[in-house]
XYZ file of C-alpha atoms in Angstrom:
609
model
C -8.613 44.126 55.446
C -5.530 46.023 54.887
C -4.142 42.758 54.044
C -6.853 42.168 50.977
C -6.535 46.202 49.741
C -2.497 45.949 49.596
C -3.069 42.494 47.715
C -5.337 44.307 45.542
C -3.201 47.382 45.017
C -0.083 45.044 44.178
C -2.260 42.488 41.802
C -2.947 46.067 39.951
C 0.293 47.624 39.545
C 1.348 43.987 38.041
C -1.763 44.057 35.596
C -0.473 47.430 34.207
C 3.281 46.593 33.958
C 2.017 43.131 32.579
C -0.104 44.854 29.949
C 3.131 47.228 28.787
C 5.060 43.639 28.210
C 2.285 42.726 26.173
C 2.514 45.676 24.222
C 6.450 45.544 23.921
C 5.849 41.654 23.000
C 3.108 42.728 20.376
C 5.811 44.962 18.559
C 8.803 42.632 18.663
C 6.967 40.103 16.879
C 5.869 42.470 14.399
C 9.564 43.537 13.963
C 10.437 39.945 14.377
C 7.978 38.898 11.153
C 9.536 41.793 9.253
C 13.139 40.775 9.986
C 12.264 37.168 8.942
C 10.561 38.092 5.504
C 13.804 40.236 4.969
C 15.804 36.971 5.532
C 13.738 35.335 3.491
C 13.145 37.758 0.418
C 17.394 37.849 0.914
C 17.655 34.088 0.794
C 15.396 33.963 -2.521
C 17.692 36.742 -4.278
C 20.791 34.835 -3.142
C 19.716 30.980 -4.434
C 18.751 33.089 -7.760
C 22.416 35.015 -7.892
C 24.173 31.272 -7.053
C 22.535 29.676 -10.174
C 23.447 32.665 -12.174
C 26.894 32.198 -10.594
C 26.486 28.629 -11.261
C 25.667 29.038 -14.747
C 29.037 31.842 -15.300
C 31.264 29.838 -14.050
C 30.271 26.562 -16.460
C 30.249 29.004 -19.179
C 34.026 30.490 -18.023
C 34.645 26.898 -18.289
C 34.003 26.192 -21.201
C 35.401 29.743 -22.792
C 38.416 28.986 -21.134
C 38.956 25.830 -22.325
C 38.182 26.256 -25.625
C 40.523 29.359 -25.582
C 43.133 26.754 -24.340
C 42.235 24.630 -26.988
C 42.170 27.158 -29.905
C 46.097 28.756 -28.780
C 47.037 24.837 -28.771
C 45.521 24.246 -32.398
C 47.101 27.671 -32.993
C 50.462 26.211 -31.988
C 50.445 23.138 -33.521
C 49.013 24.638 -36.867
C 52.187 26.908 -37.081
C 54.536 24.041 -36.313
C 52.954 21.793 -38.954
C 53.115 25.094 -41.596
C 56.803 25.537 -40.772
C 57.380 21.673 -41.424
C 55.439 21.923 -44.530
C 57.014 24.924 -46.079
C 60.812 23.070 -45.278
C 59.303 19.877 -47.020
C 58.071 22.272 -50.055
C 61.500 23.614 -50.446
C 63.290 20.488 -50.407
C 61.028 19.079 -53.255
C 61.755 22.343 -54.785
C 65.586 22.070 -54.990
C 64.924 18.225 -55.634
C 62.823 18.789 -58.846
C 65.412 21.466 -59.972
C 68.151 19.261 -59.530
C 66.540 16.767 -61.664
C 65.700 19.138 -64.423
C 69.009 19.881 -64.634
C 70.454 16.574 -64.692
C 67.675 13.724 -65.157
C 68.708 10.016 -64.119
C 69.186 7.292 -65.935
C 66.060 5.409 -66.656
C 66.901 1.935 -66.949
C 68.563 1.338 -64.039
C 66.357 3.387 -61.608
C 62.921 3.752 -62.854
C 61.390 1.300 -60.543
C 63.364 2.960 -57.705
C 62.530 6.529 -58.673
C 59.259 5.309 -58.587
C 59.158 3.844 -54.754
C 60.800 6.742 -53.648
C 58.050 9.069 -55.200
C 55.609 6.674 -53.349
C 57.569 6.744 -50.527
C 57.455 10.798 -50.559
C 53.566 11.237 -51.274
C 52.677 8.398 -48.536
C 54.399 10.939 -46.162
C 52.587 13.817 -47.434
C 49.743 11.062 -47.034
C 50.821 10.512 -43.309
C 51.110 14.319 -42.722
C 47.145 15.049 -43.766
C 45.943 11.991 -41.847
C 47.529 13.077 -38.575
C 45.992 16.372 -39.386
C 42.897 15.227 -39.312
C 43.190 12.793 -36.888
C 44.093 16.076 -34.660
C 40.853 17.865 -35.308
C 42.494 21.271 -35.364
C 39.461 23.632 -34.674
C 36.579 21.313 -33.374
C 35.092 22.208 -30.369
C 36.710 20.322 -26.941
C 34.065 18.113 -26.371
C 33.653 16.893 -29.735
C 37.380 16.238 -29.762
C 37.329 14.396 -26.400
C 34.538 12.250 -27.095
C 36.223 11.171 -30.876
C 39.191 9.786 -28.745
C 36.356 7.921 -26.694
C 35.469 6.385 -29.875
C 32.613 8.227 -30.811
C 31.899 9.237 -34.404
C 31.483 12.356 -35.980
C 28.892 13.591 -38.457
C 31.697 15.370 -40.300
C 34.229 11.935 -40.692
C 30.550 10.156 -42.101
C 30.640 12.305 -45.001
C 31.780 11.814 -48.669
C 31.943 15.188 -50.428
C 32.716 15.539 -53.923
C 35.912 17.802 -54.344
C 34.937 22.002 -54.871
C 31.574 20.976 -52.472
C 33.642 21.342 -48.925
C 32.733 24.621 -48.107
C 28.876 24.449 -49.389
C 28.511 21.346 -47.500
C 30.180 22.901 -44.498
C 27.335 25.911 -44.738
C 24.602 23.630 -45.172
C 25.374 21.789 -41.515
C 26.192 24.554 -39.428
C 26.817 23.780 -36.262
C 25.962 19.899 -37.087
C 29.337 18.885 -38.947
C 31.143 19.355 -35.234
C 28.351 17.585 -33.974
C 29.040 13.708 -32.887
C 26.478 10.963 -34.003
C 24.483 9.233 -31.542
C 21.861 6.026 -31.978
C 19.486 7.413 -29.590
C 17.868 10.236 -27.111
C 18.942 8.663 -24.163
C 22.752 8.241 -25.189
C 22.736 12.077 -26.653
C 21.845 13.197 -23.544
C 24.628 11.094 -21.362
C 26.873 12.217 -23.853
C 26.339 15.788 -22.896
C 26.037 14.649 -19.204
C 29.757 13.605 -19.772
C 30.938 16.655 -21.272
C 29.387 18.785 -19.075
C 31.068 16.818 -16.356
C 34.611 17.104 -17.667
C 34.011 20.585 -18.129
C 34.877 20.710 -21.689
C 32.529 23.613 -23.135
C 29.778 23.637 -25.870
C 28.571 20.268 -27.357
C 26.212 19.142 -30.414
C 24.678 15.368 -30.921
C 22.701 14.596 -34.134
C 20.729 10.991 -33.179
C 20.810 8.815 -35.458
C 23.475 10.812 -38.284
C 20.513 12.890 -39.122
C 21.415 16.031 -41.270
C 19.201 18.522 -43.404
C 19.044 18.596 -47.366
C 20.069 21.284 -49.029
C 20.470 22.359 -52.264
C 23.948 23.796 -54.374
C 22.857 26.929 -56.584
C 24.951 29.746 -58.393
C 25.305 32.701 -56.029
C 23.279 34.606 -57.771
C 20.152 32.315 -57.596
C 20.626 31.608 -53.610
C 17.988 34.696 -52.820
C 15.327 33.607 -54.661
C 15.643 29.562 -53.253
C 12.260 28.306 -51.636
C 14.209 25.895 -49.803
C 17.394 25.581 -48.199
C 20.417 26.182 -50.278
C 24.256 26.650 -50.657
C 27.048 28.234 -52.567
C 30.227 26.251 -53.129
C 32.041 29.747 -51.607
C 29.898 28.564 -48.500
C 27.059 31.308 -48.683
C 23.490 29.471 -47.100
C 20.071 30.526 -46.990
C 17.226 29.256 -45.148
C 13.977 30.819 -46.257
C 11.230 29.185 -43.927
C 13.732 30.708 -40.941
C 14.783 33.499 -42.804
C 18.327 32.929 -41.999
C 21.556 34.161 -44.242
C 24.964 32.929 -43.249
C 28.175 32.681 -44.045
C 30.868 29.513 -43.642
C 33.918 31.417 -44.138
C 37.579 29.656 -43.488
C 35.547 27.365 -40.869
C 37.651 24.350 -39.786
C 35.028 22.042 -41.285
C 35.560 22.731 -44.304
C 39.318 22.837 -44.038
C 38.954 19.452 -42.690
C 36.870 18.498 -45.972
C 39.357 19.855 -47.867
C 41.736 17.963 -46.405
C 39.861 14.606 -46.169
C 39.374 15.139 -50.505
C 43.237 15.814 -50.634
C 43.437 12.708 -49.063
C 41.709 10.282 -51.152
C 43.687 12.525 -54.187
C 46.841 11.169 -52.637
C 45.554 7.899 -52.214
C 45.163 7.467 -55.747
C 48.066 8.762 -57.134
C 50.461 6.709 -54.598
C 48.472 3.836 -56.303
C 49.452 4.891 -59.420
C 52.785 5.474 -58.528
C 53.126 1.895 -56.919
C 51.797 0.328 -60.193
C 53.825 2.330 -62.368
C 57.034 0.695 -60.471
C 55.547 -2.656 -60.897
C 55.788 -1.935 -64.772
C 58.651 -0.489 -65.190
C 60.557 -1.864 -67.777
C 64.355 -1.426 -69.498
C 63.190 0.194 -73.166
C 62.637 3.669 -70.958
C 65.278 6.676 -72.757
C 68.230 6.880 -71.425
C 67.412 10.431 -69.391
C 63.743 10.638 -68.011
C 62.253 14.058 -67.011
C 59.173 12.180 -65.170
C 61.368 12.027 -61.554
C 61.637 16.068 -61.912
C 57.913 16.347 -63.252
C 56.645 14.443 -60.117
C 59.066 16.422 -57.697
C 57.594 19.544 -58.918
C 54.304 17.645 -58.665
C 54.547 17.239 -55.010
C 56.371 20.566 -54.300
C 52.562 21.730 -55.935
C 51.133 19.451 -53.214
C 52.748 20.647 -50.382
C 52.323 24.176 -50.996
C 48.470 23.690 -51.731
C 48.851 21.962 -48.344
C 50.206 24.863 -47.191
C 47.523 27.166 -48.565
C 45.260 24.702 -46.277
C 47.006 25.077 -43.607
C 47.133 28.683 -43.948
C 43.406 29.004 -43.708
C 43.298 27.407 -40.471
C 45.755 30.306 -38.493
C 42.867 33.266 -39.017
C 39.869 31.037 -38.295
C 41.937 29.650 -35.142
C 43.576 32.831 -34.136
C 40.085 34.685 -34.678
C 38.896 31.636 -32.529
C 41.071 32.107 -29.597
C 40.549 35.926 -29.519
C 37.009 35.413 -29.311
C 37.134 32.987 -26.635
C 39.266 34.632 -24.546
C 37.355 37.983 -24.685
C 34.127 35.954 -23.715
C 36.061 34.013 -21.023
C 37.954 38.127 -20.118
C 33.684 39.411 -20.137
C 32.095 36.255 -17.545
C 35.116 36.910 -15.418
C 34.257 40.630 -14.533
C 30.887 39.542 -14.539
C 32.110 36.756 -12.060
C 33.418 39.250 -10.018
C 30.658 41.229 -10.061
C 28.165 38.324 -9.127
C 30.693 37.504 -6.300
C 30.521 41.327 -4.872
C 26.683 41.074 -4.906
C 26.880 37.511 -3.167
C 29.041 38.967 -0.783
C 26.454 42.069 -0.049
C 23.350 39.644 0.188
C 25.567 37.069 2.210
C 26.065 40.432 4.506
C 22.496 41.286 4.535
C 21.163 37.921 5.003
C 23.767 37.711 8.066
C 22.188 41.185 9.582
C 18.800 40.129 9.498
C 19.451 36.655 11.093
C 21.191 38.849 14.182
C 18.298 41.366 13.795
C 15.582 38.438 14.356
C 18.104 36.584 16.865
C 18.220 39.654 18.939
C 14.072 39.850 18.795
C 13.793 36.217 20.057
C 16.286 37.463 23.270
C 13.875 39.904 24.034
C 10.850 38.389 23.665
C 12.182 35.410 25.421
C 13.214 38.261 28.329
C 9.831 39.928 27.952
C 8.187 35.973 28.572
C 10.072 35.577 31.572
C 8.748 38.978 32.502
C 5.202 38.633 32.144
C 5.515 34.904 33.774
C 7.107 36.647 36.914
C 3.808 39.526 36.914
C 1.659 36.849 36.281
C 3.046 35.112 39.604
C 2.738 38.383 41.317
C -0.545 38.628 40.670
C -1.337 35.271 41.693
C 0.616 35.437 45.317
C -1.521 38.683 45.525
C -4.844 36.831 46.185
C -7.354 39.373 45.545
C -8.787 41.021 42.355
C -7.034 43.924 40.683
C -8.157 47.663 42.741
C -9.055 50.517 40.495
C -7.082 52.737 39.183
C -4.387 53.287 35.982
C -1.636 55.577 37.036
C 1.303 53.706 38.406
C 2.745 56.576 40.701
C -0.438 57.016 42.616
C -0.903 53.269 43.262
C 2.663 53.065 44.580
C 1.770 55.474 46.443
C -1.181 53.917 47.639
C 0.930 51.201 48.424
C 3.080 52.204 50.988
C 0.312 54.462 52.628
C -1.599 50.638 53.443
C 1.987 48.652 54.563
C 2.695 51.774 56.611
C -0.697 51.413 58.584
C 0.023 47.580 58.594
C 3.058 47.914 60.250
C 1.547 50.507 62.562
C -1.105 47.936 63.548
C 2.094 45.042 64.970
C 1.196 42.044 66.231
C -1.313 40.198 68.899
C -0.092 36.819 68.563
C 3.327 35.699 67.394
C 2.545 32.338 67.379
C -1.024 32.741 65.945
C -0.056 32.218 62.005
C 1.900 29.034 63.095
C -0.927 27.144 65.268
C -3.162 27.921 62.224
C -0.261 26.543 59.536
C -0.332 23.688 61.707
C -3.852 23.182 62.262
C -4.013 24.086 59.060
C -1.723 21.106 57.848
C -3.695 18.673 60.315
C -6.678 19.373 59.006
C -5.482 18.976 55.421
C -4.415 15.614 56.018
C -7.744 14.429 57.871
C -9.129 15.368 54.797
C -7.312 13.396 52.669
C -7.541 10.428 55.034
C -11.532 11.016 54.438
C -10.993 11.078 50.783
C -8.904 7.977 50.520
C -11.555 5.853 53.065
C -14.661 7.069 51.060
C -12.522 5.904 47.409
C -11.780 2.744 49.264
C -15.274 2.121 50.613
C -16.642 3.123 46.817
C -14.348 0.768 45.705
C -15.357 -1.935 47.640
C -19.379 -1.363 47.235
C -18.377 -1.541 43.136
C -16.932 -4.473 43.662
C -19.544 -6.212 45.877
C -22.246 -5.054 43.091
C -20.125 -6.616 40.454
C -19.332 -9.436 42.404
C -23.495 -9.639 43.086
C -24.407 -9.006 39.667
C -21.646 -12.235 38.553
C -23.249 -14.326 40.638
C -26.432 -13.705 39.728
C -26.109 -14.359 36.449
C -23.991 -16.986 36.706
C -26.280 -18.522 38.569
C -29.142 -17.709 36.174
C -27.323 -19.567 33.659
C -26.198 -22.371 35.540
C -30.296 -22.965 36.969
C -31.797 -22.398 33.272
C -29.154 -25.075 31.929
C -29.846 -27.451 35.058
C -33.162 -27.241 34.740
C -33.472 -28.482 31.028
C -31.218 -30.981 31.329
C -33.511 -32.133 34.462
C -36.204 -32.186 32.927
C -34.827 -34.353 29.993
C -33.108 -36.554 32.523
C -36.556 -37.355 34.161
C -38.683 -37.786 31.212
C -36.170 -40.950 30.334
C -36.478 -42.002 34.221
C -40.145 -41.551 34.360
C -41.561 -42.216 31.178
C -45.345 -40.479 30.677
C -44.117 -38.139 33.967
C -42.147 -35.123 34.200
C -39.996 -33.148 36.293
C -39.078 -29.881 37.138
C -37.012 -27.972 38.989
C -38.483 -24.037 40.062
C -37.252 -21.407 42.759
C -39.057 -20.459 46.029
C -38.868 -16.895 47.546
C -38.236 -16.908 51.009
C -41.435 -17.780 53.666
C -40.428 -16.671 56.693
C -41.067 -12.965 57.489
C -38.128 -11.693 60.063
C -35.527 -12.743 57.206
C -33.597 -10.741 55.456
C -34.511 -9.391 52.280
C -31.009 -9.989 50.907
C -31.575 -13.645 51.494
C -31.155 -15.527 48.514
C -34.297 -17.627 47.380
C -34.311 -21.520 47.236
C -34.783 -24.386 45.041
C -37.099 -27.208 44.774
C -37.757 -30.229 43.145
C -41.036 -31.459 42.130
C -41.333 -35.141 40.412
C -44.515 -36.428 38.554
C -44.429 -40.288 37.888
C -46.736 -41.348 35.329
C -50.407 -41.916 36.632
C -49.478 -40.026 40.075
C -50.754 -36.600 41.066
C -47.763 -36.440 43.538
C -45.342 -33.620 42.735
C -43.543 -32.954 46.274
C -40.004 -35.231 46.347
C -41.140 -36.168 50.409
C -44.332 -37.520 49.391
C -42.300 -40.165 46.721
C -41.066 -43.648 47.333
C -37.390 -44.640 48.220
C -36.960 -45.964 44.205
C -38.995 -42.740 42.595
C -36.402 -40.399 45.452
C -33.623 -42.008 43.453
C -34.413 -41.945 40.352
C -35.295 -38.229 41.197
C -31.869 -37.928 42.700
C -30.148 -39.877 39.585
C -31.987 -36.929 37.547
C -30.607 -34.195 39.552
C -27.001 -35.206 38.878
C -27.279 -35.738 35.278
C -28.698 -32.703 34.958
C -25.677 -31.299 36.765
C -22.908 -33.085 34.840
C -24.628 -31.931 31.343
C -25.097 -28.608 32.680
C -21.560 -28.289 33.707
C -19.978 -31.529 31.305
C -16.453 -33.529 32.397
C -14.879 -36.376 31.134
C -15.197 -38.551 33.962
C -17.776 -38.930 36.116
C -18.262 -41.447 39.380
C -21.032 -42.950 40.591
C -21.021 -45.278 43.656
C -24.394 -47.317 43.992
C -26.560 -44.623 42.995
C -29.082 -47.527 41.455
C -29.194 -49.830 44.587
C -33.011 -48.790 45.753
C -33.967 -49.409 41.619
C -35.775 -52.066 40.811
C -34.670 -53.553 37.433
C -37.187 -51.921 35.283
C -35.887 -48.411 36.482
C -32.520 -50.089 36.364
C -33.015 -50.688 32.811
C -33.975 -47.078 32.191
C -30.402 -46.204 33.786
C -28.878 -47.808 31.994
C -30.355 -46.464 28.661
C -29.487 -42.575 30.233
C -25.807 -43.832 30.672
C -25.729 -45.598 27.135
C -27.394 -42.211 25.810
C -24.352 -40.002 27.420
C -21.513 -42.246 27.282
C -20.260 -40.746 23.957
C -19.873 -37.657 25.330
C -18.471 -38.949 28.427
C -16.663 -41.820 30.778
C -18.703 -43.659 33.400
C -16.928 -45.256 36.213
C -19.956 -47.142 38.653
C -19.735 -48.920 41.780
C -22.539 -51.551 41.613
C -23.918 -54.838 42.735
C -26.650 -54.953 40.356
C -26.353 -57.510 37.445
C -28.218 -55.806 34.776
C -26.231 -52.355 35.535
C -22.818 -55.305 35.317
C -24.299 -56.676 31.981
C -24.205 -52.768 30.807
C -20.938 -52.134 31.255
C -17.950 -52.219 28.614
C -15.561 -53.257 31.091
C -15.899 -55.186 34.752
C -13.354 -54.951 37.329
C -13.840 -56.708 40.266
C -12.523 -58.384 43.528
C -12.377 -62.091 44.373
C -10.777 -64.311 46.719
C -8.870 -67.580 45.966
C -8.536 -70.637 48.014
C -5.535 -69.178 49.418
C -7.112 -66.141 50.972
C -5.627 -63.249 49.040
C -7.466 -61.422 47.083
C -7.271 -60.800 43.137
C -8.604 -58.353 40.899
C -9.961 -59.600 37.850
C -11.371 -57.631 34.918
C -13.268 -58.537 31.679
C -14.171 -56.139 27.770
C -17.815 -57.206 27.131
C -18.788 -56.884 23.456
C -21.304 -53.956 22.623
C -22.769 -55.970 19.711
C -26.435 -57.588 20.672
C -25.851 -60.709 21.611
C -28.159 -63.704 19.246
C -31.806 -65.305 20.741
């Protein structure tokens, strides 16, 4: 009794602790889920700050680059100027020279004349490597030229006064490069976005808009898009107004129209030496006229030129504030990353910490829940733990007080205990065995029944087949007979019997038949068998010897009738059953006593009258 009460005292003080775990388990997963949404509410914010990051850094890229770019242009434009202007002054002093003292014609004209070709095919030289060098184009636009690609600028032919209006009419499209289709625009800008060479525009196909030149004064009241030749535009179905300014585009139209202006004088330069002839004066101002010519040249080269240093210097500013205004804002997106790195960090450790305790507060409740099991008796009354401790050691006190009878009374029951446990499952195993077995004997039973079933309903048609061949107009049959006799057991199995009905015979019972009608009935019985249960080969030694030859006859029609289906090998003395057969073997002895075994193929075919 005291036993059951401190078992019931102790299964109660672990119910209450047990239900504080639950409660402490309750709240750390509620702090737990509130840590974890932090995480992930922190996780969103920070894959959103690394694309913005993402997208900063490809544009401080690009800034950079084409700052880089723009101070390199910058560079080389002011090199180029400086080799201009000492070119200019050279052609300067050479035209004055000339004016002062002109050559003689007849001697040199054709060689004055090469060496002014020679002069404006280096001036030629000088504006083709300037615009092979792009000065001002965007990086990528630049790059992908030396790839080979083309640009929509370098497919135009402008007239000469129409650079700047055409310039303002494309926009952004004359540093654009020409693609054939969709897909190889957009691998073109997968390439320069690879190389990280900045900004990028592809116009499929060399498509461009139309536009129209007009007076400046007439460009507000255009109902389509149109141009000034200072490089004013006006779009009105976007109602857009802007202005080309010294933009490198047209520069580089300028320069292209220079070009094909140089082209054609050297041309006429070069023919003018081929016709050259000796009736030229004796002094010829022309050499000094075509110095100051290209002295003209080169300093409205140098007026090009000039335009390019604002637009590039203006270009390089720019760029390098923008490149100056991502970096702090770099900076700043690295700070935040840094903060949201930090808090994402906290609240992993914050829900870390919650799965130690609830882990610790598992183990806890799995060690009260044991407790309360060893305790073996439902949970007393009661929900202040101080008075059932209390309780507690008031009942082991007046346990203890009680000692013991027997000392060796708990082990003889352990033991008997143990004996008794092991009888039992001795019992258990016997009675599985002897179910076992009974199963088995009623399958076993319930096989052989209905094998047998089978086997007696396919013997039994066959037989009765079999006979109506041996006993033409009779029948046979084969039935079962219950047992007769009434101190057997009911599990004995019933019998079978045979009844045979010759034709014109009321006879039935196989005792009451002759010795040729027994065999004929015993010749049915084992045909019925073999069909029943069919081999290849079957053996059958004298089985016709009490047959007359009529019933002969009819054996041998039932083996001619089955042979197909199977081999007959008989043992016989009888002729007809001998005439039957396809092959004889059989035993003789010669003159010299030994014995020989002879054999002989009959033919199947009917043999003539």
């Amino acid at each position: 009794k005291l036993r059951g009460e401190i078992g019931a005292v102790r299964a109660r003080i672990a119910q209450l602790e047990l239900a504080g775990v639950e409660d402490g388990r309750g709240q750390a997963e509620e702090r737990k889920e509130a840590a974890a949404l932090a995480r992930k509410r922190t996780a969103k914010e920070l894959e959103a700050l690394l694309s913005e990051r993402d997208r900063v850094e490809g544009e401080l890229v690009g800034a950079a680059g084409g700052r880089e770019e723009a101070t390199a242009s910058l560079y080389r434009l002011k090199s180029a100027t400086e080799r201009l202007e000492h070119r200019r002054e050279s052609a300067e002093m050479l035209a004055g020279r000339l004016r002062a003292d002109p050559p003689p014609v007849r001697s040199a004209e054709r060689e004055r004349l090469l060496e002014e070709a020679r002069l404006g095919r280096e001036r030629l030289g000088a504006l083709e490597r300037a615009l092979a060098e792009l000065e001002g184009l965007p990086p990528a636009a630049r790059a992908l030229v030396e790839r080979g690609q083309k640009l929509v600028l370098s497919s135009l032919d402008v007239d000469d006064g129409d650079e700047r209006a055409v310039a303002a009419a494309l926009g952004w499209r004359a540093a654009a490069v020409v693609a054939e289709d969709a897909q190889q625009a957009l691998e073109l800008m997968e390439q320069a976005r690879a190389a990280g060479l900045g900004n990028l525009g592809v116009v499929i196909d060399g498509a461009t808009p139309d536009a129209a030149i007009v007076e400046k004064d007439q460009l507000l009241q255009a109902t389509e898009l149109s141009v000034t030749r200072e490089g004013f535009a006006f779009d009105p179905a976007r109602g857009e107004l802007w202005y080309a300014g010294e933009a490198a585009e047209a520069v580089l139209l300028e320069l292209e129209a220079r070009r094909r202006a140089l082209e054609a004088e050297i041309a006429e330069l070069e023919a003018a030496a081929e016709h050259a002839t000796a009736q030229a004066p004796a002094r010829d101002t022309r050499p000094a006229e075509l110095a100051e010519t290209l002295a003209a040249s080169l300093a409205e080269a140098l007026k090009a030129a000039g335009r390019f240093e604002p637009s590039l210097d203006a270009r390089a500013d720019a760029r390098g504030q923008r490149a100056r205004e991502l970096g702090e804002e770099l900076r700043e997106l690295g700070a935040k990353e840094a903060e949201l790195r930090r808090a994402a960090s906290e609240a992993g450790e914050r829900v870390s910490g919650i799965d130690v305790e609830l882990a610790t507060l598992a183990a806890e409740a799995k060690e009260l829940e044991r407790r309360m099991a060893e305790a073996g008796a439902e949970p007393a009354e009661g929900d202040d733990p101080d008075e059932l401790a209390e309780k507690l050691t008031r009942l082991e006190r007046r346990r203890e007080a009680l000692g013991s009878v027997n000392p060796l009374a708990k082990e003889e029951y352990e033991r008997e205990k143990e004996r008794l446990t092991e009888l039992r499952e001795q019992r258990a195993d016997l009675e599985a065995s002897l179910k076992e077995l009974a199963d088995l004997r009623d399958e076993l039973t319930e096989t052989v029944e209905q094998r047998f079933e089978q086997t007696f309903a396919a013997v039994r048609d066959h037989f009765q087949e079999v006979a109506s061949t041996l006993f033409p107009g009779g029948e046979g049959r084969l039935r079962l007979t219950e047992p007769e006799l009434e101190g057997e057991d009911e599990d004995t199995e019933p019998g079978i019997e045979i009844e045979l009905r010759p034709a014109g015979k009321k006879v039935t019972r196989l005792s009451l038949l002759s010795g040729g009608e027994k065999a004929l009935g015993a010749i049915s019985f084992l045909f019925a068998l073999f069909l029943a249960r069919p081999h290849p080969f079957y053996l059958l030694d004298e089985v016709e010897a009490a047959l007359d030859d009529a019933n002969i006859g009819r054996f041998v029609t039932l083996l001619r009738r089955y042979s197909e289906e199977a081999q007959f090998i008989v043992i016989t003395h009888q002729k007809k059953t001998m005439e039957a057969a396809d092959v004889l073997y059989g035993v003789t002895m010669a003159a010299d006593g030994v014995s020989q075994i002879v054999s002989r193929r009959l033919p199947r075919e009917a043999v003539a009258a």
